[in-house]
mmCIF file of C-alpha atoms in Angstrom:
data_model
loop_
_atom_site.group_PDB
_atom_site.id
_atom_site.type_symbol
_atom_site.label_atom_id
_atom_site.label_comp_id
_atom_site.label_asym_id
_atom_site.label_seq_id
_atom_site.Cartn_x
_atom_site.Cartn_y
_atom_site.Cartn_z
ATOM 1 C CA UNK S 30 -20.904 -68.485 21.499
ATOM 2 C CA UNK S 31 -23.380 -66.026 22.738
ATOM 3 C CA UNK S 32 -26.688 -66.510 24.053
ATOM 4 C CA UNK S 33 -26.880 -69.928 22.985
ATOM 5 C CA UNK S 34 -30.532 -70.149 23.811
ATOM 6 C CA UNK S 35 -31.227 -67.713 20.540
ATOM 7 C CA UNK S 36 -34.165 -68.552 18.470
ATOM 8 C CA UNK S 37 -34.255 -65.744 15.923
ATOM 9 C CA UNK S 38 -30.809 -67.490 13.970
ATOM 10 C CA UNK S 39 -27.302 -68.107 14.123
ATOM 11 C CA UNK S 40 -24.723 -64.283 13.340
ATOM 12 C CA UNK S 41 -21.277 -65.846 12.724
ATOM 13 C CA UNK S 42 -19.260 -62.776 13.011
ATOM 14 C CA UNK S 43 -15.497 -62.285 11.123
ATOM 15 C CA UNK S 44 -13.668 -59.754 12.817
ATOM 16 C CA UNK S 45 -11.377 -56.519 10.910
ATOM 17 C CA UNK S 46 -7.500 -57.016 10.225
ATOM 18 C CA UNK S 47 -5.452 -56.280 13.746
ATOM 19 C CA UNK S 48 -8.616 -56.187 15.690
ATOM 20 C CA UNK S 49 -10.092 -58.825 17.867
ATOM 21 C CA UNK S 50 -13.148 -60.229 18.913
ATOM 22 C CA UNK S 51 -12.782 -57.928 22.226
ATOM 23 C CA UNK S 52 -13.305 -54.477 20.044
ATOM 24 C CA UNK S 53 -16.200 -55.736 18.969
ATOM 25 C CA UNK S 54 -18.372 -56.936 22.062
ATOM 26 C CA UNK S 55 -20.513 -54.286 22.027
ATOM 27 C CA UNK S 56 -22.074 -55.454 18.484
ATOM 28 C CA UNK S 57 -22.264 -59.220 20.129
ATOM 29 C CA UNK S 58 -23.553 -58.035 23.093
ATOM 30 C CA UNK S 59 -25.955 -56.243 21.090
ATOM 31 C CA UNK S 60 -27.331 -58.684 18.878
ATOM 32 C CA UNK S 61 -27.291 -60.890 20.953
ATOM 33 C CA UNK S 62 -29.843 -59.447 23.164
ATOM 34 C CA UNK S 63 -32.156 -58.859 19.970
ATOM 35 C CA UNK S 64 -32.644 -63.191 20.559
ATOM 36 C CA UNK S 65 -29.730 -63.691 17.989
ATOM 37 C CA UNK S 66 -26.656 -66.655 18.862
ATOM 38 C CA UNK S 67 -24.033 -64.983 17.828
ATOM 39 C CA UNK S 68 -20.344 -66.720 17.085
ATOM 40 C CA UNK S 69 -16.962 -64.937 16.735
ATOM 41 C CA UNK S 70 -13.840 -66.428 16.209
ATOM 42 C CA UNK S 71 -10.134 -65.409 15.740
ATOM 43 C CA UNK S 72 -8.003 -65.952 12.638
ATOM 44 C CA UNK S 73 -5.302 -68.026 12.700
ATOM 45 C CA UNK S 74 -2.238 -66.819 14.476
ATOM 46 C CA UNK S 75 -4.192 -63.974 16.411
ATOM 47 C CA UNK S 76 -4.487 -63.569 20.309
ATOM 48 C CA UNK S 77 -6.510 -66.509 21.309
ATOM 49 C CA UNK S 78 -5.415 -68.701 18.357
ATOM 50 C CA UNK S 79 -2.967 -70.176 17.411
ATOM 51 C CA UNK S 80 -0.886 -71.242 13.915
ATOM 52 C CA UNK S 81 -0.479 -68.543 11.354
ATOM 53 C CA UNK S 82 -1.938 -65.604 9.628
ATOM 54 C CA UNK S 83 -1.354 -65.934 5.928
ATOM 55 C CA UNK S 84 -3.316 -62.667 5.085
ATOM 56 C CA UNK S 85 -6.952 -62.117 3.644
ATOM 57 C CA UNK S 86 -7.307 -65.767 2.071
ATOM 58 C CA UNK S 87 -6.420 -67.217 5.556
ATOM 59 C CA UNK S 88 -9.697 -65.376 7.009
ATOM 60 C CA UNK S 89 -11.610 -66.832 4.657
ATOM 61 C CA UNK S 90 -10.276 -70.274 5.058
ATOM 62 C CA UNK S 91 -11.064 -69.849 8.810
ATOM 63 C CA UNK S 92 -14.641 -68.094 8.453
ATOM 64 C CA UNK S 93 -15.062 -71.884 6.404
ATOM 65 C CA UNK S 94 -13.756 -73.599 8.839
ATOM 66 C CA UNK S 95 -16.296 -71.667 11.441
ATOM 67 C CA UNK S 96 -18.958 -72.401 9.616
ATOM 68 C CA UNK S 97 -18.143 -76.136 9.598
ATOM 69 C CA UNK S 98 -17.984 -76.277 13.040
ATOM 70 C CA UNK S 99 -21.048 -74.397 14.189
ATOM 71 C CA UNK S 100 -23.749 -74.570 11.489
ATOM 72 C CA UNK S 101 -25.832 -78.158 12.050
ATOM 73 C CA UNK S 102 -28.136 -76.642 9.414
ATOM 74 C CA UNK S 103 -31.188 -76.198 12.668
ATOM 75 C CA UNK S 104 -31.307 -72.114 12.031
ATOM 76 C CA UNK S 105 -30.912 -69.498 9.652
ATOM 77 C CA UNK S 106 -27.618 -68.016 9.523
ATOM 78 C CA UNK S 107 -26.377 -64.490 9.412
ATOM 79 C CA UNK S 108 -22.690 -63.730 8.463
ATOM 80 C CA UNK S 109 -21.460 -60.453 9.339
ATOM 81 C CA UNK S 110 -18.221 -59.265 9.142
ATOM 82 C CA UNK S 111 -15.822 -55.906 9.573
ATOM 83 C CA UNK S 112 -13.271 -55.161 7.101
ATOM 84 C CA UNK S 113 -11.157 -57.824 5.968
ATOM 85 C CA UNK S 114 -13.833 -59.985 7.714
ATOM 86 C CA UNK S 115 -16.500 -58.534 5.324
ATOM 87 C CA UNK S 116 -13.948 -59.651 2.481
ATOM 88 C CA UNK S 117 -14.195 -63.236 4.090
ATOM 89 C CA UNK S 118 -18.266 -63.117 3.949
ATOM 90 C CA UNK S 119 -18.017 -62.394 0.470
ATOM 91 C CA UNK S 120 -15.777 -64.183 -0.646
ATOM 92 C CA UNK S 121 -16.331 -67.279 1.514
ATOM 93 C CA UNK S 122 -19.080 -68.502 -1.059
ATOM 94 C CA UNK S 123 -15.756 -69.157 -3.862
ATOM 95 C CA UNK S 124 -14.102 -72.216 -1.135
ATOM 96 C CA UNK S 125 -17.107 -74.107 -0.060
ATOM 97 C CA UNK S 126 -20.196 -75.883 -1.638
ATOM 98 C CA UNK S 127 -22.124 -75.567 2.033
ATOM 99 C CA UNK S 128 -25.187 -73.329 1.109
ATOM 100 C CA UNK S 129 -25.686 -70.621 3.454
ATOM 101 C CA UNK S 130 -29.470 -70.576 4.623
ATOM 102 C CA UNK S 131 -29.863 -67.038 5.598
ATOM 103 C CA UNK S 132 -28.016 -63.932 5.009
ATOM 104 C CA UNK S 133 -24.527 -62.298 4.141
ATOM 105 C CA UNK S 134 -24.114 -59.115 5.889
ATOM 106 C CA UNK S 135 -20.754 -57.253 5.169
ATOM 107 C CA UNK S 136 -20.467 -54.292 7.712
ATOM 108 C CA UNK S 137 -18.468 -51.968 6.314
ATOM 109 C CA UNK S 138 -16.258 -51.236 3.356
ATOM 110 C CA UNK S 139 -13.709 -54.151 2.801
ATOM 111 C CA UNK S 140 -10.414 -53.801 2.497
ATOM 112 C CA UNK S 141 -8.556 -55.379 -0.025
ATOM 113 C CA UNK S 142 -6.584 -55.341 -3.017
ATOM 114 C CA UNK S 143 -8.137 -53.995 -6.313
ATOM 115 C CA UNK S 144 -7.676 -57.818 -7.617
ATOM 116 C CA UNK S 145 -9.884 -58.915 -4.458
ATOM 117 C CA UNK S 146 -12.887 -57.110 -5.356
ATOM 118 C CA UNK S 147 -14.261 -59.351 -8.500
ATOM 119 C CA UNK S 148 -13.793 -62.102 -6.064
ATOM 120 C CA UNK S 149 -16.006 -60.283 -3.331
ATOM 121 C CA UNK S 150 -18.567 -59.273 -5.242
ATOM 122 C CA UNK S 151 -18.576 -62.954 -7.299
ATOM 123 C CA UNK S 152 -18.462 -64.415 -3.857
ATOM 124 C CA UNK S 153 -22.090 -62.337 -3.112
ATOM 125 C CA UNK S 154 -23.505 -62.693 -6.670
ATOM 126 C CA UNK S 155 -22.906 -66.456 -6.599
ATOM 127 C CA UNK S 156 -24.479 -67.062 -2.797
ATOM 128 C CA UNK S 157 -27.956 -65.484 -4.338
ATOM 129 C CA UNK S 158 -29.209 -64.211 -0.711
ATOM 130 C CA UNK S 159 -30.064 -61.058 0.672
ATOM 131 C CA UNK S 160 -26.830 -59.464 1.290
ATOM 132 C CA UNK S 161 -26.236 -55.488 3.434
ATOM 133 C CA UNK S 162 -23.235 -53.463 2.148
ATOM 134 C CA UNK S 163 -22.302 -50.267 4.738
ATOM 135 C CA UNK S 164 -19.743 -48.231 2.845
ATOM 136 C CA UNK S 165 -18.569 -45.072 5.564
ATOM 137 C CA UNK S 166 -18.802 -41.674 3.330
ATOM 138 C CA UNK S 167 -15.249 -40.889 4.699
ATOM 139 C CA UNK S 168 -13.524 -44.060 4.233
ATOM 140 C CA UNK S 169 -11.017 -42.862 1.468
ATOM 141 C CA UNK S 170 -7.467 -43.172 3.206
ATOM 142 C CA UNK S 171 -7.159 -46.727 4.224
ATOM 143 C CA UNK S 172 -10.003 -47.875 1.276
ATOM 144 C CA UNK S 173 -9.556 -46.201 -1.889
ATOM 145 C CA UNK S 174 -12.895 -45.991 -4.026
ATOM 146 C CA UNK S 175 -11.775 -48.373 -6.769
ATOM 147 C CA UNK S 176 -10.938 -51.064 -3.794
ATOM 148 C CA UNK S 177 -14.392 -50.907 -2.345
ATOM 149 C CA UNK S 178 -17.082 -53.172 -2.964
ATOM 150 C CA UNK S 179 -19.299 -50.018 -2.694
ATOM 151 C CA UNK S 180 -17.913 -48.733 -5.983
ATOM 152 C CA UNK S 181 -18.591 -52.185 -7.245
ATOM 153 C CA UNK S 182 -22.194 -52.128 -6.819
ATOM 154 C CA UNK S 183 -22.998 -51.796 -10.415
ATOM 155 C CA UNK S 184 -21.686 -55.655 -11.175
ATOM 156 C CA UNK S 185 -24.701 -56.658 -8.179
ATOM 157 C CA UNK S 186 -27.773 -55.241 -9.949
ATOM 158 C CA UNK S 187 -28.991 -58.568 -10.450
ATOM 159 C CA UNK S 188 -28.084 -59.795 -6.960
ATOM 160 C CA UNK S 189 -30.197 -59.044 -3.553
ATOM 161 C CA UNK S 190 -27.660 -56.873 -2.358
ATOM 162 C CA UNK S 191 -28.315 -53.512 -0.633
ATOM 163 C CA UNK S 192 -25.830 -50.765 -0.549
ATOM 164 C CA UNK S 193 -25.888 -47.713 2.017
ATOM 165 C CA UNK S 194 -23.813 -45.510 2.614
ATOM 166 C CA UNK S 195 -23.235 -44.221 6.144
ATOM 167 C CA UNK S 196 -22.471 -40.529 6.840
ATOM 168 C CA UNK S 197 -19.434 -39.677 9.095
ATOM 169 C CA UNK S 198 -17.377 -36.582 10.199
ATOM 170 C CA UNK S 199 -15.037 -35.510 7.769
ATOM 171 C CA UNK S 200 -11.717 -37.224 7.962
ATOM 172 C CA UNK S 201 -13.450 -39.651 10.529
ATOM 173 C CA UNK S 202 -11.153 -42.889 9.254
ATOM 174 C CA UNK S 203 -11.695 -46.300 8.548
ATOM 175 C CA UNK S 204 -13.602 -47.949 11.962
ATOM 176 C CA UNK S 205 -15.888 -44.847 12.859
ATOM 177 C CA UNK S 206 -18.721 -47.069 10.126
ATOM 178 C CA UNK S 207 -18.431 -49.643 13.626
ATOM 179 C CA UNK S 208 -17.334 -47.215 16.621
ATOM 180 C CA UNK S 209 -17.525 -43.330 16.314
ATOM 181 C CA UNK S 210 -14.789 -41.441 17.815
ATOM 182 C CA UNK S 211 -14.121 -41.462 21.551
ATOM 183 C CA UNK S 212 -17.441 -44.128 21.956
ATOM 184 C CA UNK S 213 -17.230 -47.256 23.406
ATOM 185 C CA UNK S 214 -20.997 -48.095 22.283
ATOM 186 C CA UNK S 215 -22.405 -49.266 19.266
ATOM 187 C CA UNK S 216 -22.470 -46.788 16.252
ATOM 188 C CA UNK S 217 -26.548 -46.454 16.491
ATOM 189 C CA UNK S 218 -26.610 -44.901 12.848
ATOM 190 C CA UNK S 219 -25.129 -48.162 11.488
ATOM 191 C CA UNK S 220 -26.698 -50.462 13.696
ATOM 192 C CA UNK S 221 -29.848 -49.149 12.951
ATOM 193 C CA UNK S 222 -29.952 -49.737 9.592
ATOM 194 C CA UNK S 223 -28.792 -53.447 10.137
ATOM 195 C CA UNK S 224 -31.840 -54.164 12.793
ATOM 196 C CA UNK S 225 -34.180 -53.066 10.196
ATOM 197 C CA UNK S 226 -32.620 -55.330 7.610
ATOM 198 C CA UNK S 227 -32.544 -58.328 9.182
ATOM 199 C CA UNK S 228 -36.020 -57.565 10.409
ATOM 200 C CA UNK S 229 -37.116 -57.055 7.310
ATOM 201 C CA UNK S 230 -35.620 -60.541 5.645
ATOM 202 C CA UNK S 231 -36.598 -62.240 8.931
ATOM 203 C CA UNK S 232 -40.202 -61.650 8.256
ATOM 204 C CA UNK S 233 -39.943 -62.825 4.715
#
């Protein structure tokens, strides 16, 4: 748990397939000095856990299980997620009954089976709350079109979800949306367009 002092809401971040909650300081670092507490975890069977990783259902059994643990229901809460951990913020809404009183924020394009991606976007249509989508223009290799949520975004015209879609370098591969190539910093087109989301549903 970062910056535990935080008035402005509780991020609960879900981190990518075969990353860690290391890659990803700099976002945590980030948002948490913008007066957010921010809480990562790691999946089952990863570095720092332990058990077993049973694939994309297990992170959203454990993002559940997060929840549980840190939510006493005093702030607004934020989920944000990379990759498969965008799957789990999506789809998190189909295993529990716990309403989420703030936001869903995938980062990213998700990665997951064709079969997945009802699931996510049911997950985001059921939840009914402002939700961001970042889909990276150049994520085709590792997250075929017909696999992303992205191309999904027709079955959410009802829902509050926004969709962007983030330019990158030509074939600039699937984690340049977080990190560009060779940085060790935030990605400040992203993260730009998620500080002006949240601070436009945190004045609401």
């Amino acid at each position: 748990l970062w910056n535990e002092a935080g008035t402005r809401g509780l991020l609960v971040f879900a981190h990518g397939m075969g990353t860690g909650i290391a890659y990803y300081l700099p976002e945590i670092h980030h948002f948490a000095a913008q007066g957010y507490q921010v809480f990562a975890f790691a999946y089952s069977g990863y570095q720092g856990s332990t058990g077993h990783f049973y694939g994309f259902p297990q992170a959203v059994i454990d993002l559940k299980h997060a929840l549980d643990f840190v939510d006493d229901g005093s702030r607004p809460v934020i989920l944000m997620g990379h990759s498969m951990g965008a799957y789990a913020v999506c789809a998190v809404r189909q295993c529990t009954d716990k309403l989420l009183c703030g936001l869903i924020l995938p980062m990213q394009r998700i990665l997951f089976g064709r079969n997945c991606s009802p699931t996510a976007a049911a997950g985001l249509s059921r939840a009914n709350v402002p939700a961001l989508v970042l889909q990276g223009s150049e994520d085709v290799e590792v997250t075929p079109d017909g696999c992303a949520l992205y191309a999904h975004r027709g079955e959410l015209a009802d829902a509050p979800v926004t969709f962007r879609l983030v330019q990158e370098e030509e074939s600039s591969g699937h984690m340049t949306v977080v990190r560009k190539k060779g940085s060790q910093t935030v990605n400040e087109d992203t993260i730009c367009q998620v500080d002006a989301f949240l601070d436009t549903i945190l004045r609401q």
